PDB file of C-alpha atoms in Angstrom:
ATOM      1  CA  MET D   1      16.676 -13.945 -10.226  1.00 35.00           C
ATOM      2  CA  THR D   2      13.896 -12.038  -9.065  1.00 45.00           C
ATOM      3  CA  SER D   3      11.578 -13.413  -6.144  1.00 51.00           C
ATOM      4  CA  PHE D   4       8.984 -13.855  -8.309  1.00 57.00           C
ATOM      5  CA  GLY D   5      11.193 -16.347 -11.231  1.00 60.00           C
ATOM      6  CA  ASP D   6      11.716 -13.638 -13.783  1.00 62.00           C
ATOM      7  CA  LEU D   7      15.084 -14.067 -14.528  1.00 67.00           C
ATOM      8  CA  LEU D   8      15.182 -10.745 -16.944  1.00 77.00           C
ATOM      9  CA  GLY D   9      12.930  -8.777 -14.596  1.00 83.00           C
ATOM     10  CA  PRO D  10      14.065  -5.983 -12.207  1.00 92.00           C
ATOM     11  CA  GLN D  11      15.009  -6.613  -8.777  1.00 95.00           C
ATOM     12  CA  PRO D  12      12.235  -6.514  -5.746  1.00 97.00           C
ATOM     13  CA  THR D  13      11.792  -3.513  -4.338  1.00 98.00           C
ATOM     14  CA  LEU D  14      12.482  -3.346  -0.556  1.00 98.00           C
ATOM     15  CA  LEU D  15      11.296  -0.188   1.352  1.00 97.00           C
ATOM     16  CA  PRO D  16      13.204   0.976   4.246  1.00 96.00           C
ATOM     17  CA  GLY D  17      10.045   1.487   6.406  1.00 93.00           C
ATOM     18  CA  ASP D  18       9.431   4.317   8.993  1.00 96.00           C
ATOM     19  CA  ASP D  19      10.431   2.826  12.477  1.00 97.00           C
ATOM     20  CA  GLU D  20       9.295   5.367  14.475  1.00 98.00           C
ATOM     21  CA  ALA D  21       5.366   5.254  12.886  1.00 98.00           C
ATOM     22  CA  GLU D  22       5.683   1.764  12.927  1.00 97.00           C
ATOM     23  CA  SER D  23       6.400   1.791  16.735  1.00 98.00           C
ATOM     24  CA  ALA D  24       3.974   4.118  17.434  1.00 98.00           C
ATOM     25  CA  LEU D  25       1.269   2.189  15.654  1.00 98.00           C
ATOM     26  CA  LEU D  26       2.424  -0.984  17.472  1.00 97.00           C
ATOM     27  CA  ASN D  27       2.219   1.143  20.659  1.00 98.00           C
ATOM     28  CA  HIS D  28      -1.319   2.178  20.030  1.00 98.00           C
ATOM     29  CA  THR D  29      -1.027   5.929  19.132  1.00 98.00           C
ATOM     30  CA  ALA D  30      -3.692   6.904  17.177  1.00 98.00           C
ATOM     31  CA  PRO D  31      -3.500   6.614  13.412  1.00 98.00           C
ATOM     32  CA  GLU D  32      -4.377  10.186  12.719  1.00 98.00           C
ATOM     33  CA  GLU D  33      -1.546  11.485  15.368  1.00 98.00           C
ATOM     34  CA  VAL D  34       1.032   9.038  13.652  1.00 98.00           C
ATOM     35  CA  ALA D  35      -0.228  10.286  10.334  1.00 98.00           C
ATOM     36  CA  ALA D  36       0.454  13.644  11.113  1.00 98.00           C
ATOM     37  CA  ALA D  37       3.588  13.445  12.643  1.00 98.00           C
ATOM     38  CA  HIS D  38       5.074  10.971   9.932  1.00 98.00           C
ATOM     39  CA  PRO D  39       3.092  11.995   6.722  1.00 98.00           C
ATOM     40  CA  THR D  40       5.253   9.843   4.495  1.00 97.00           C
ATOM     41  CA  ALA D  41       4.586   6.654   6.286  1.00 98.00           C
ATOM     42  CA  SER D  42       2.024   4.585   4.046  1.00 98.00           C
ATOM     43  CA  VAL D  43       1.170   2.432   6.828  1.00 98.00           C
ATOM     44  CA  ALA D  44      -0.078   5.524   9.171  1.00 98.00           C
ATOM     45  CA  TRP D  45      -2.489   5.973   6.135  1.00 98.00           C
ATOM     46  CA  ALA D  46      -3.388   1.984   5.568  1.00 98.00           C
ATOM     47  CA  TYR D  47      -4.535   1.929   9.173  1.00 98.00           C
ATOM     48  CA  LEU D  48      -6.597   5.007   8.679  1.00 98.00           C
ATOM     49  CA  ALA D  49      -8.154   3.609   5.401  1.00 98.00           C
ATOM     50  CA  GLU D  50      -8.774   0.204   6.571  1.00 98.00           C
ATOM     51  CA  ALA D  51     -10.675   1.842   9.551  1.00 98.00           C
ATOM     52  CA  ALA D  52     -12.777   4.018   7.571  1.00 98.00           C
ATOM     53  CA  LEU D  53     -13.725   1.448   5.189  1.00 98.00           C
ATOM     54  CA  GLU D  54     -14.330  -0.903   7.994  1.00 98.00           C
ATOM     55  CA  ASP D  55     -16.685   1.869   9.448  1.00 98.00           C
ATOM     56  CA  GLY D  56     -18.726   2.330   6.235  1.00 98.00           C
ATOM     57  CA  ARG D  57     -17.056   5.807   5.762  1.00 98.00           C
ATOM     58  CA  THR D  58     -16.063   4.534   1.956  1.00 98.00           C
ATOM     59  CA  ILE D  59     -14.933   8.092   0.665  1.00 98.00           C
ATOM     60  CA  THR D  60     -13.004   8.834   3.724  1.00 98.00           C
ATOM     61  CA  ALA D  61     -11.122   5.301   3.142  1.00 98.00           C
ATOM     62  CA  TYR D  62     -10.780   5.899  -0.775  1.00 98.00           C
ATOM     63  CA  ALA D  63      -9.146   9.299   0.291  1.00 98.00           C
ATOM     64  CA  TYR D  64      -6.933   7.754   3.006  1.00 98.00           C
ATOM     65  CA  ALA D  65      -6.094   5.076   0.922  1.00 98.00           C
ATOM     66  CA  ARG D  66      -4.971   7.113  -2.015  1.00 98.00           C
ATOM     67  CA  THR D  67      -2.656   9.630  -0.022  1.00 98.00           C
ATOM     68  CA  GLY D  68      -1.059   6.273   1.281  1.00 98.00           C
ATOM     69  CA  TYR D  69      -0.702   5.092  -2.403  1.00 98.00           C
ATOM     70  CA  HIS D  70       0.597   8.261  -3.199  1.00 98.00           C
ATOM     71  CA  ARG D  71       3.195   8.340  -0.637  1.00 98.00           C
ATOM     72  CA  GLY D  72       4.086   5.166  -1.454  1.00 98.00           C
ATOM     73  CA  LEU D  73       4.633   5.661  -4.855  1.00 98.00           C
ATOM     74  CA  ASP D  74       7.114   8.587  -4.256  1.00 97.00           C
ATOM     75  CA  GLN D  75       9.052   6.173  -1.573  1.00 97.00           C
ATOM     76  CA  LEU D  76       9.154   2.966  -4.142  1.00 98.00           C
ATOM     77  CA  ARG D  77      11.108   5.577  -6.844  1.00 97.00           C
ATOM     78  CA  ARG D  78      13.096   6.964  -4.379  1.00 97.00           C
ATOM     79  CA  ASN D  79      14.144   3.381  -3.772  1.00 97.00           C
ATOM     80  CA  GLY D  80      14.736   2.479  -7.436  1.00 95.00           C
ATOM     81  CA  TRP D  81      11.253   1.302  -8.405  1.00 97.00           C
ATOM     82  CA  LYS D  82      10.340   1.893 -12.158  1.00 94.00           C
ATOM     83  CA  GLY D  83       6.940   1.781 -11.822  1.00 93.00           C
ATOM     84  CA  PHE D  84       6.764  -1.781 -12.496  1.00 94.00           C
ATOM     85  CA  GLY D  85       8.315  -4.978 -10.917  1.00 95.00           C
ATOM     86  CA  PRO D  86       8.256  -6.819  -7.510  1.00 98.00           C
ATOM     87  CA  VAL D  87       7.306  -5.023  -4.624  1.00 98.00           C
ATOM     88  CA  PRO D  88       6.768  -8.102  -2.161  1.00 98.00           C
ATOM     89  CA  TYR D  89       4.493  -8.242   0.210  1.00 98.00           C
ATOM     90  CA  SER D  90       6.438 -10.565   2.562  1.00 97.00           C
ATOM     91  CA  HIS D  91       8.629  -7.491   3.247  1.00 98.00           C
ATOM     92  CA  GLU D  92       7.308  -6.062   6.305  1.00 97.00           C
ATOM     93  CA  PRO D  93       8.026  -2.169   5.205  1.00 97.00           C
ATOM     94  CA  ASN D  94       6.549  -2.617   1.734  1.00 98.00           C
ATOM     95  CA  ARG D  95       2.787  -3.420   3.313  1.00 98.00           C
ATOM     96  CA  GLY D  96       1.765  -0.202   4.298  1.00 98.00           C
ATOM     97  CA  PHE D  97       1.683   0.825   0.431  1.00 98.00           C
ATOM     98  CA  LEU D  98       0.131  -2.492  -0.541  1.00 98.00           C
ATOM     99  CA  ARG D  99      -2.371  -2.361   2.023  1.00 98.00           C
ATOM    100  CA  CYS D 100      -3.150   1.124   0.753  1.00 98.00           C
ATOM    101  CA  VAL D 101      -3.831   0.299  -2.937  1.00 98.00           C
ATOM    102  CA  ALA D 102      -5.909  -2.941  -1.595  1.00 98.00           C
ATOM    103  CA  VAL D 103      -8.348  -0.607   0.247  1.00 98.00           C
ATOM    104  CA  LEU D 104      -8.137   1.649  -2.766  1.00 98.00           C
ATOM    105  CA  ALA D 105      -9.213  -1.190  -4.949  1.00 98.00           C
ATOM    106  CA  ARG D 106     -12.168  -1.981  -2.368  1.00 98.00           C
ATOM    107  CA  ALA D 107     -13.545   1.320  -1.835  1.00 98.00           C
ATOM    108  CA  ALA D 108     -13.309   2.143  -5.930  1.00 98.00           C
ATOM    109  CA  GLN D 109     -15.497  -0.829  -6.267  1.00 98.00           C
ATOM    110  CA  SER D 110     -17.669   0.016  -3.594  1.00 98.00           C
ATOM    111  CA  ILE D 111     -18.651   3.520  -5.638  1.00 98.00           C
ATOM    112  CA  GLY D 112     -18.655   1.961  -8.971  1.00 98.00           C
ATOM    113  CA  GLU D 113     -15.133   2.791 -10.028  1.00 98.00           C
ATOM    114  CA  THR D 114     -14.483  -0.226 -11.775  1.00 98.00           C
ATOM    115  CA  ASP D 115     -11.624   1.363 -13.921  1.00 98.00           C
ATOM    116  CA  GLU D 116      -9.917   2.197 -10.627  1.00 98.00           C
ATOM    117  CA  TYR D 117     -10.585  -0.961  -8.894  1.00 98.00           C
ATOM    118  CA  ALA D 118      -9.200  -3.001 -12.195  1.00 98.00           C
ATOM    119  CA  ARG D 119      -6.113  -0.765 -11.980  1.00 98.00           C
ATOM    120  CA  CYS D 120      -5.368  -1.284  -8.289  1.00 98.00           C
ATOM    121  CA  LEU D 121      -5.692  -5.260  -8.890  1.00 98.00           C
ATOM    122  CA  ASP D 122      -3.305  -5.266 -11.685  1.00 97.00           C
ATOM    123  CA  LEU D 123      -0.624  -2.888  -9.562  1.00 98.00           C
ATOM    124  CA  LEU D 124      -1.100  -5.369  -6.613  1.00 98.00           C
ATOM    125  CA  GLU D 125      -0.678  -8.417  -9.490  1.00 97.00           C
ATOM    126  CA  ASP D 126       2.476  -6.849 -10.729  1.00 97.00           C
ATOM    127  CA  CYS D 127       3.810  -6.025  -6.897  1.00 98.00           C
ATOM    128  CA  ASP D 128       3.356  -9.632  -5.662  1.00 98.00           C
ATOM    129  CA  PRO D 129       1.060 -12.113  -7.068  1.00 97.00           C
ATOM    130  CA  ARG D 130       0.128 -13.215  -3.826  1.00 96.00           C
ATOM    131  CA  ALA D 131      -0.492  -9.884  -2.448  1.00 97.00           C
ATOM    132  CA  ALA D 132      -4.355  -9.560  -3.507  1.00 96.00           C
ATOM    133  CA  GLU D 133      -5.329 -12.740  -1.785  1.00 96.00           C
ATOM    134  CA  GLN D 134      -3.297 -11.957   1.272  1.00 96.00           C
ATOM    135  CA  LEU D 135      -4.969  -8.520   1.494  1.00 97.00           C
ATOM    136  CA  GLY D 136      -8.550 -10.162   0.786  1.00 95.00           C
ATOM    137  CA  VAL D 137      -9.001  -8.326  -2.485  1.00 96.00           C
ATOM    138  CA  GLY D 138      -9.778  -9.834  -5.892  1.00 83.00           C
TER     139      GLY D 138
END
């Protein structure tokens, strides 16, 4: 059984994470430095995107979030994800990707990109039905 109760669905994808990037961020290294040193770490892009959105730099947030989203998709695929199925928010290394999707949704909504906003919400719902609420989206 998958984590969301679907007996026939795919097993949850659990990303391995990037210990060096995560440690650097927890030790207050500037997210710009972490993203430059670890460009495949979605969590670094999530930090950048969230800060930009909070500062009112919507287009910058959109760009950072889209970068982290694409880096996360690459990681998910390398770890067996087929474009659908559980990516649990409860698994900490998955959160960088999911946070990027959430910021992308908020930024898209802010600029009137309603199709992108809806796609992001659908993706969050497919990944983890609880993710959007926990990320304050929707």
